[in-house]
PDB file of C-alpha atoms in Angstrom:
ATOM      1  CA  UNK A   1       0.773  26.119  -8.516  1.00 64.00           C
ATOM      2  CA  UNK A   2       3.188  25.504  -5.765  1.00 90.00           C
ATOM      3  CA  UNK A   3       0.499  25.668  -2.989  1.00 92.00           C
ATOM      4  CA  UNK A   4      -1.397  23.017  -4.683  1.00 94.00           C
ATOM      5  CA  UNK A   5       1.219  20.990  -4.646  1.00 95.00           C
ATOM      6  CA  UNK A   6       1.862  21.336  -1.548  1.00 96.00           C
ATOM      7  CA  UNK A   7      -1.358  21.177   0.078  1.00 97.00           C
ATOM      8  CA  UNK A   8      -2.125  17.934  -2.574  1.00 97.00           C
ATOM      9  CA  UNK A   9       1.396  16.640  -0.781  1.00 97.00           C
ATOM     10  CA  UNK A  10       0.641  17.539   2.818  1.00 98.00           C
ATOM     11  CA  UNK A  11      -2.912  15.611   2.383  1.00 97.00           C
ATOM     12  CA  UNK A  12      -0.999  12.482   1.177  1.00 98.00           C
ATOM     13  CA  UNK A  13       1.014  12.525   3.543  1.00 98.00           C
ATOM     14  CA  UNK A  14      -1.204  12.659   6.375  1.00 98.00           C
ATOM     15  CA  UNK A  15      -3.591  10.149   4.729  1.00 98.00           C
ATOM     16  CA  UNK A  16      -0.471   7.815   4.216  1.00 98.00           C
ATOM     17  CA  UNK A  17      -0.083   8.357   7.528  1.00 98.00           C
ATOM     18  CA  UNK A  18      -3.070   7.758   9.195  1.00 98.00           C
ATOM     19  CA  UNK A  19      -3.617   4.582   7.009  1.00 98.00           C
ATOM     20  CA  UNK A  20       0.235   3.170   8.207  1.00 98.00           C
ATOM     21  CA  UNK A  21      -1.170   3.410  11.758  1.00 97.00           C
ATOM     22  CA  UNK A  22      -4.504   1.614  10.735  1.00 97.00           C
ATOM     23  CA  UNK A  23      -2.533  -0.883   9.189  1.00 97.00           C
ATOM     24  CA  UNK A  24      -0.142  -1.317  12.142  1.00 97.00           C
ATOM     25  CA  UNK A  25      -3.900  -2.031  14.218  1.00 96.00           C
ATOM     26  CA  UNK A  26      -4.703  -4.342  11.717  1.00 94.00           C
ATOM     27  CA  UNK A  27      -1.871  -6.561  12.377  1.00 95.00           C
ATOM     28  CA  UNK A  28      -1.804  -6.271  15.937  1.00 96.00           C
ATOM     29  CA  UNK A  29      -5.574  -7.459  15.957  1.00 95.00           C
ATOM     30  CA  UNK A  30      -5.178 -10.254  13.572  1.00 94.00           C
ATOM     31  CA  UNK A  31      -7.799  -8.365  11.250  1.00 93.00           C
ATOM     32  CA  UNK A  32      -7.583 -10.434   7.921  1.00 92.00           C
ATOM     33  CA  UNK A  33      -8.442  -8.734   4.165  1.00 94.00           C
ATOM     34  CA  UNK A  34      -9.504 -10.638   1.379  1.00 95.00           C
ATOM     35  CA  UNK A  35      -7.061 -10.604  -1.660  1.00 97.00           C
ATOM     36  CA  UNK A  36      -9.608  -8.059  -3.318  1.00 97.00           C
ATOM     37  CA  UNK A  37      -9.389  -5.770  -0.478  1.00 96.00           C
ATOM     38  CA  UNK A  38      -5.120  -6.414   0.273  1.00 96.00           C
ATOM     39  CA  UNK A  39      -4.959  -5.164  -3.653  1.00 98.00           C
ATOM     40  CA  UNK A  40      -7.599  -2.249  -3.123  1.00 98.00           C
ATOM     41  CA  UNK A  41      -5.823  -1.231  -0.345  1.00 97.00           C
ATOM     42  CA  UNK A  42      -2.060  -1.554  -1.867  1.00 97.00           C
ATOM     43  CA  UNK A  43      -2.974   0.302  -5.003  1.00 98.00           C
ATOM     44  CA  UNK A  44      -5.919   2.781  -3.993  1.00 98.00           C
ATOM     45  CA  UNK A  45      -5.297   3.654  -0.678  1.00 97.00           C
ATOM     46  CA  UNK A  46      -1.700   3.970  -0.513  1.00 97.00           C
ATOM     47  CA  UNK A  47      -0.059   3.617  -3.768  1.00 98.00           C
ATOM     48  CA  UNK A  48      -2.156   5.916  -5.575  1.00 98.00           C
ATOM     49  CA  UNK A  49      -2.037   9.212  -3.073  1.00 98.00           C
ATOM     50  CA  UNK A  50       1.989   8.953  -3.130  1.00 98.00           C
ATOM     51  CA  UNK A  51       1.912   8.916  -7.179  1.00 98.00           C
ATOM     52  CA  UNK A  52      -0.659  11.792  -7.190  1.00 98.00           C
ATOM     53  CA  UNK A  53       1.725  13.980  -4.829  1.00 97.00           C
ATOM     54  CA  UNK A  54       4.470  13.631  -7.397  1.00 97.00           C
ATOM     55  CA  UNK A  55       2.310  14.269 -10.213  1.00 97.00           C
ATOM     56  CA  UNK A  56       1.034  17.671  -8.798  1.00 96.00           C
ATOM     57  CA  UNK A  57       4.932  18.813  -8.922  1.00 96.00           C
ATOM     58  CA  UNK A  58       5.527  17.955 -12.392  1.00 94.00           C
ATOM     59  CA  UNK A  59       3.873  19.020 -15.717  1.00 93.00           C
ATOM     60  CA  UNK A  60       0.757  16.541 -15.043  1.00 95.00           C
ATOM     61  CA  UNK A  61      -0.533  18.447 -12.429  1.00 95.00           C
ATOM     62  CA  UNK A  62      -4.343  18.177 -13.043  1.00 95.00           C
ATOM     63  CA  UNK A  63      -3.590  14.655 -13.374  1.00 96.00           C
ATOM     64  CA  UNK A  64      -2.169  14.323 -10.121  1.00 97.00           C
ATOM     65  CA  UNK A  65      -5.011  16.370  -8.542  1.00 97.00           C
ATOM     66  CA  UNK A  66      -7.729  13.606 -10.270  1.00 97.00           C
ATOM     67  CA  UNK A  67      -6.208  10.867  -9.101  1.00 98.00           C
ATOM     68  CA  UNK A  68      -5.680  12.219  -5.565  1.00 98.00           C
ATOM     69  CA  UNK A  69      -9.486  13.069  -5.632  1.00 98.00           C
ATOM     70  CA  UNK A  70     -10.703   9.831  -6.918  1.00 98.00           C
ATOM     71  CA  UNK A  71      -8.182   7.895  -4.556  1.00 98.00           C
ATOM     72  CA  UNK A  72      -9.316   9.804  -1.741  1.00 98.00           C
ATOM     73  CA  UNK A  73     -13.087   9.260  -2.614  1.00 98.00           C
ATOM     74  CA  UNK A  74     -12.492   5.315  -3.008  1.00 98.00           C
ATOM     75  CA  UNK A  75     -10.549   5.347  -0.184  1.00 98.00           C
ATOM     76  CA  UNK A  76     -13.426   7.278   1.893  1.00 98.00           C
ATOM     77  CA  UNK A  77     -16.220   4.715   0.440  1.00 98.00           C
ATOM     78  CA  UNK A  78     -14.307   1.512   0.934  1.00 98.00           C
ATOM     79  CA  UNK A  79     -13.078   2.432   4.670  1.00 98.00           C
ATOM     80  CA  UNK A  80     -16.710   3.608   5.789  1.00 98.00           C
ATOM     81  CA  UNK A  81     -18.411   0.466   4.192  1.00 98.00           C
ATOM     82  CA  UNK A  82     -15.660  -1.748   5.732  1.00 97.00           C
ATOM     83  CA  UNK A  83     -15.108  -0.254   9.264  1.00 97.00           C
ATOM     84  CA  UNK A  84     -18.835   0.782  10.325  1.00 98.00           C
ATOM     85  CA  UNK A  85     -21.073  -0.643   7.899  1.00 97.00           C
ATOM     86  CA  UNK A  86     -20.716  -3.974   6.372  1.00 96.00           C
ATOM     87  CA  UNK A  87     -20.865  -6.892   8.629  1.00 95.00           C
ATOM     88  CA  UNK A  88     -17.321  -8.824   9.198  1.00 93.00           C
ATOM     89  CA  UNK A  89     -14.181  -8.880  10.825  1.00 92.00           C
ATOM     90  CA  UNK A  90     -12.976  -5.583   9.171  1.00 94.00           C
ATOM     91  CA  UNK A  91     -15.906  -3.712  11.200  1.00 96.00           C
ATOM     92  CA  UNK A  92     -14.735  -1.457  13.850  1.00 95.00           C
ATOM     93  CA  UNK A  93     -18.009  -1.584  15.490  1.00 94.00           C
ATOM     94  CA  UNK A  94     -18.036  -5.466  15.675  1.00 93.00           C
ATOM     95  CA  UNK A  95     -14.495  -6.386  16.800  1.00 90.00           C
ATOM     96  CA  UNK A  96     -13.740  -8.540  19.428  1.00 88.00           C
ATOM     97  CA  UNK A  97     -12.280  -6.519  22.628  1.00 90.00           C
ATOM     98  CA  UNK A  98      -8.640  -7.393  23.076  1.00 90.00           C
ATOM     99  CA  UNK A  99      -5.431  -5.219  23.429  1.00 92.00           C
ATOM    100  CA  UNK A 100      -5.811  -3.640  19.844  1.00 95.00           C
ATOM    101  CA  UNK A 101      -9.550  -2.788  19.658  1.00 94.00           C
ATOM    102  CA  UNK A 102      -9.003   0.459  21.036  1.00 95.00           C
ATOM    103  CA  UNK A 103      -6.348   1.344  18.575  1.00 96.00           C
ATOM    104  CA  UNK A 104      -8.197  -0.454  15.656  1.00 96.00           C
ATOM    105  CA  UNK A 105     -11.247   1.249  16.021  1.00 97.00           C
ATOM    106  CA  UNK A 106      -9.446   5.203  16.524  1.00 97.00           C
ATOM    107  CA  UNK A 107      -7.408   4.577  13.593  1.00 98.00           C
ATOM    108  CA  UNK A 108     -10.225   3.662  11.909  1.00 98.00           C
ATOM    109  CA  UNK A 109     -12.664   6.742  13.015  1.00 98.00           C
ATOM    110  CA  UNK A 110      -9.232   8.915  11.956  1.00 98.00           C
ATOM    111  CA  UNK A 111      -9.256   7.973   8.642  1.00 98.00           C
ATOM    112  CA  UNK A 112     -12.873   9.183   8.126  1.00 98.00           C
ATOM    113  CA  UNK A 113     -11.834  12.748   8.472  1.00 98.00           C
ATOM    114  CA  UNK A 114      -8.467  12.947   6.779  1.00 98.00           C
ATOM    115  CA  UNK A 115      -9.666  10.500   3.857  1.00 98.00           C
ATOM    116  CA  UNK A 116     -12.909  13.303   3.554  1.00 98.00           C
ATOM    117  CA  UNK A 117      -9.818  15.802   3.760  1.00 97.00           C
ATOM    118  CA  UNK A 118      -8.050  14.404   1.050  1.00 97.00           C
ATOM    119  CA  UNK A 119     -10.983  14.272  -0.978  1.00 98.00           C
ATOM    120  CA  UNK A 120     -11.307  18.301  -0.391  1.00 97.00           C
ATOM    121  CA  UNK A 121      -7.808  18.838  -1.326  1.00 97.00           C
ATOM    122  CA  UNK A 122      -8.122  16.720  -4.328  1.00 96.00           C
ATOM    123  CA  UNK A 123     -11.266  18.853  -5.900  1.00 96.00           C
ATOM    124  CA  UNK A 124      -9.727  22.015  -4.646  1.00 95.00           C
ATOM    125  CA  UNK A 125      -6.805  21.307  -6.803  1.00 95.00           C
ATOM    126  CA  UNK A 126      -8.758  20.384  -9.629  1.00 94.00           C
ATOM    127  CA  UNK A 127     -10.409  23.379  -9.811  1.00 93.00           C
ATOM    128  CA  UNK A 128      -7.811  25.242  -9.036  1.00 88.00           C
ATOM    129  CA  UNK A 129      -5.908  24.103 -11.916  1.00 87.00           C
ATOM    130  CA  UNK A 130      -8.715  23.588 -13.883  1.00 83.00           C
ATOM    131  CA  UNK A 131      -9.522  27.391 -13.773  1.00 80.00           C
ATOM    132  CA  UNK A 132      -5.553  27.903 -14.203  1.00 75.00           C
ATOM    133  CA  UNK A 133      -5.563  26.199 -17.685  1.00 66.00           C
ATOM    134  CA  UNK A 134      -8.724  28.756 -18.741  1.00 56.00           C
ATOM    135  CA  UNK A 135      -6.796  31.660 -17.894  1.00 57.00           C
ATOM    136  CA  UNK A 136      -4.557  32.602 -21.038  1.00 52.00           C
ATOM    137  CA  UNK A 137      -0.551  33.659 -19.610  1.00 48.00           C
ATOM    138  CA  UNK A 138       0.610  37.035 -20.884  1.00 51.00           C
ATOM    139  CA  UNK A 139       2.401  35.278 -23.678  1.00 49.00           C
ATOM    140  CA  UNK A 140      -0.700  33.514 -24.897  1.00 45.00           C
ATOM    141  CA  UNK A 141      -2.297  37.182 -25.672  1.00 48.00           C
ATOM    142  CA  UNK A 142      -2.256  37.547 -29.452  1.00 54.00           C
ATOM    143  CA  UNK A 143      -0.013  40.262 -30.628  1.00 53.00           C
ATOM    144  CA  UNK A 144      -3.167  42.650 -31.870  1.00 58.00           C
ATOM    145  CA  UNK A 145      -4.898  42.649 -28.691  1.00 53.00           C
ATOM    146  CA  UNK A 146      -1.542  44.022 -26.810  1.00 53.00           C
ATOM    147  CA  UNK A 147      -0.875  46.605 -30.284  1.00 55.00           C
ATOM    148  CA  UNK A 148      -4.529  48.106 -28.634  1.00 54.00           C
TER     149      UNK A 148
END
């Protein structure tokens, strides 16, 4: 159980990481969000990683390893949409050169991998501990089967 916690924290971290940096690029390239995407963003993207790490230490571990999954997924979706797909000033592909396009647009690719490494983590865990709450402990043996 401790690895998955681990790993689950490690993954956050990175992702937090990685999405800091992006937002640091953001910034620096005057790259607005609507108010949809500024609350997608604060609660999906990096809100909900951090409270799935501390879930996957406690006694709501499969919880934690869910909403790690599901946060990476919806963080995966919304930043390849966003960065390489959908027309606007979020797209990587489509910003105007200046000092921070380089940055904007590496951060960007970056997230790609560790979001889709998040995501692994997140399932791992869940079936991890998914297979974990199938296996009966020694103590949950009834007392006949250890009499035999």
């Amino acid at each position: 159980m401790r690895k998955t916690a681990l790993y689950g924290t490690l993954a956050a971290v990175a992702v937090t990481a990685g999405n800091v940096l992006h937002g640091v690029s953001h910034a620096g390239a005057e790259v607005p969000l609507a108010a949809w995407q500024r609350a997608y963003v604060y609660l999906v993207i990096f809100l909900a990683p951090v409270v799935a790490a501390v879930l996957l230490w406690g006694r709501f571990r499969r919880a934690g390893a869910w909403l790690l999954a599901v946060s990476m997924a919806g963080s995966l979706v919304f930043g390849v949409a966003n960065h390489f797909l959908i027309p606007g000033p979020d797209n990587a592909l489509a910003l105007e050169p200046g000092a921070w396009q380089t940055a904007f647009r590496a951060s960007a690719a970056l997230l790609v991998p560790l979001d889709a490494l998040g995501l692994a983590v997140g399932f791992w865990a869940v079936r991890g501990l998914s297979r974990a709450a199938d296996t009966p402990e020694p103590d949950d043996v009834p007392a006949e089967a250890e009499a035999r």
